[in-house]
């Protein structure tokens, strides 16, 4: 498809080709991408520390802002420690091959896990056992079948599945894994800043503090910046620091990224308002679209899929929305199964109720024009 170029900051509205569009497709859940407090922190820290880290963390790239960010993230998540790497993608490469990297090791992986998890599993030399998406019977069966393996066993799941907005059944997963002595890792990319008290993530959402071995996260979504993290016990995080190849062989995160992330965690620590606004907006959009007759799937989060069916129809729908001032991309096979092509509407705390009502009006008009709703 067409890749649009934004001529403005990421926000509720964006400029493309000189015109304004309602933005319903970014992961900027809390509107922090262009928050003045975040921008100010970047100016302050670049004034003091410059821009580049100049080295990998283990040689000369660890600067006081990196430590400050890691301490703030661990305090926010309620874990003993956290390590920061360059992206969420790199965070999976940091955790998965390091914890399950031997030929005798086994990784249990949800069939709908994110591409970066799939790649990290491939890069480890472990045997990968896929279980059906969120199917706890299938998981229990596969854990049982692999009870006697010699090596380490690791389970990895997305926290929030980004195409449908459903949440992993983490309480059941943790119980099963505890019974089988399997390490639990959850990639909370779409849950960080969204789920739990004040956006503390999926472990907090389910009250599973101390029972999830590693929480993997990204700061490219709700945090509005860039960077990945892994949070857990001090021993585990220290092990990752010493062994994980993205930490040993890829340079430290830049100062502007680190500073912006520090500001974002501080904003989240101070108040739950943005997270509450995000959920209120998500609930409003879902309710309005469903009452018009659209199929909005079974999302449990602010992610709002509008399932159209055929790929060509979803693309036409997106193009017609664009003509009407709404930027919302179509998602088609192979990202989602055939016949379930959709517009995935992403709200943010930055949207006003009027913004969303404008968007709903355009969805209604295009839906009627295409005969999808009556
Ligand atoms: C977006 C996403 C990532 C990648 O994060 P980046 O910081 O953009 O590299 C990893 N895992 C999941 C589940 C994601 O949704």
CSV table of N, CA and C and ligand atoms in Angstrom, one decimal, residues 27 86-92 113-117 157-162 187-190 216-221 225-228, ligand 1:
chain,number,residue,atom,x,y,z
A,27,UNK,N,0.3,4.4,17.3
A,27,UNK,CA,0.3,3.7,18.6
A,27,UNK,C,0.6,4.7,19.7
A,86,UNK,N,17.5,-0.8,22.6
A,86,UNK,CA,17.2,0.2,21.6
A,86,UNK,C,15.7,0.1,21.0
A,87,UNK,N,15.1,-1.0,21.2
A,87,UNK,CA,13.7,-1.1,20.7
A,87,UNK,C,13.0,-2.3,21.3
A,88,UNK,N,11.7,-2.3,21.1
A,88,UNK,CA,10.9,-3.5,21.5
A,88,UNK,C,11.4,-4.8,20.8
A,89,UNK,N,11.7,-4.6,19.5
A,89,UNK,CA,12.2,-5.7,18.7
A,89,UNK,C,13.5,-6.2,19.3
A,90,UNK,N,14.4,-5.3,19.6
A,90,UNK,CA,15.7,-5.7,20.3
A,90,UNK,C,15.4,-6.3,21.7
A,91,UNK,N,14.4,-5.9,22.3
A,91,UNK,CA,14.1,-6.4,23.7
A,91,UNK,C,13.8,-7.9,23.6
A,92,UNK,N,13.0,-8.3,22.5
A,92,UNK,CA,12.8,-9.7,22.4
A,92,UNK,C,14.0,-10.5,22.0
A,113,UNK,N,1.8,-14.7,18.2
A,113,UNK,CA,2.8,-13.8,18.7
A,113,UNK,C,3.4,-12.9,17.6
A,114,UNK,N,3.9,-11.7,18.0
A,114,UNK,CA,4.4,-10.7,17.2
A,114,UNK,C,5.7,-11.2,16.4
A,115,UNK,N,5.9,-10.6,15.2
A,115,UNK,CA,7.0,-11.0,14.4
A,115,UNK,C,8.4,-11.0,15.1
A,116,UNK,N,8.6,-10.0,16.0
A,116,UNK,CA,9.9,-9.9,16.6
A,116,UNK,C,10.1,-11.1,17.6
A,117,UNK,N,9.0,-11.6,18.1
A,117,UNK,CA,9.1,-12.8,19.0
A,117,UNK,C,9.4,-14.0,18.1
A,157,UNK,N,4.6,-14.9,25.4
A,157,UNK,CA,3.3,-14.5,24.8
A,157,UNK,C,3.2,-13.0,24.7
A,158,UNK,N,2.5,-12.5,23.6
A,158,UNK,CA,2.2,-11.1,23.6
A,158,UNK,C,1.2,-10.9,24.8
A,159,UNK,N,1.3,-9.7,25.4
A,159,UNK,CA,0.3,-9.4,26.4
A,159,UNK,C,-1.0,-9.0,25.8
A,160,UNK,N,-1.0,-8.0,24.9
A,160,UNK,CA,-2.2,-7.6,24.1
A,160,UNK,C,-1.9,-8.0,22.7
A,161,UNK,N,-2.8,-8.7,22.1
A,161,UNK,CA,-2.6,-9.1,20.7
A,161,UNK,C,-3.1,-7.9,19.8
A,162,UNK,N,-2.2,-7.3,19.1
A,162,UNK,CA,-2.5,-6.0,18.5
A,162,UNK,C,-3.5,-6.0,17.4
A,187,UNK,N,5.4,-10.2,26.4
A,187,UNK,CA,5.8,-9.0,25.6
A,187,UNK,C,4.6,-8.0,25.7
A,188,UNK,N,4.8,-7.0,26.5
A,188,UNK,CA,3.6,-6.1,26.9
A,188,UNK,C,3.6,-4.9,26.0
A,189,UNK,N,4.1,-5.0,24.8
A,189,UNK,CA,4.2,-3.8,23.9
A,189,UNK,C,3.0,-2.9,23.9
A,190,UNK,N,1.8,-3.5,23.7
A,190,UNK,CA,0.6,-2.8,23.6
A,190,UNK,C,-0.1,-2.6,25.0
A,216,UNK,N,8.6,-7.9,29.1
A,216,UNK,CA,9.3,-7.2,27.9
A,216,UNK,C,8.4,-6.1,27.5
A,217,UNK,N,9.0,-4.9,27.2
A,217,UNK,CA,8.1,-3.8,26.8
A,217,UNK,C,8.8,-3.0,25.7
A,218,UNK,N,8.0,-2.1,25.2
A,218,UNK,CA,8.5,-1.1,24.3
A,218,UNK,C,8.1,0.3,24.7
A,219,UNK,N,9.0,1.3,24.4
A,219,UNK,CA,8.6,2.7,24.7
A,219,UNK,C,8.3,3.4,23.4
A,220,UNK,N,8.0,2.6,22.4
A,220,UNK,CA,7.6,3.2,21.1
A,220,UNK,C,6.1,3.4,20.9
A,221,UNK,N,5.4,2.9,21.9
A,221,UNK,CA,3.9,3.0,21.7
A,221,UNK,C,3.4,4.0,22.7
A,225,UNK,N,7.9,7.3,22.4
A,225,UNK,CA,9.3,7.6,22.1
A,225,UNK,C,9.9,6.4,21.3
A,226,UNK,N,10.9,5.8,21.7
A,226,UNK,CA,11.5,4.6,21.1
A,226,UNK,C,12.3,4.0,22.2
A,227,UNK,N,12.5,2.7,22.1
A,227,UNK,CA,13.3,2.0,23.1
A,227,UNK,C,12.6,0.8,23.6
A,228,UNK,N,13.3,-0.2,24.0
A,228,UNK,CA,12.7,-1.4,24.6
A,228,UNK,C,13.2,-1.7,26.0
B,1,LIG,C1,5.3,-3.1,18.3
B,1,LIG,C2,5.8,-4.3,19.0
B,1,LIG,C3,7.1,-4.7,19.1
B,1,LIG,C4,8.2,-3.8,18.5
B,1,LIG,O1,8.5,-2.7,19.2
B,1,LIG,P1,9.4,-1.6,18.6
B,1,LIG,O2,9.8,-0.8,19.8
B,1,LIG,O3,8.7,-0.8,17.7
B,1,LIG,O4,10.6,-2.3,18.0
B,1,LIG,C5,7.4,-5.8,19.7
B,1,LIG,N1,6.5,-6.7,20.2
B,1,LIG,C6,5.2,-6.4,20.1
B,1,LIG,C7,4.2,-7.3,20.7
B,1,LIG,C8,4.8,-5.2,19.5
B,1,LIG,O5,3.5,-5.0,19.3
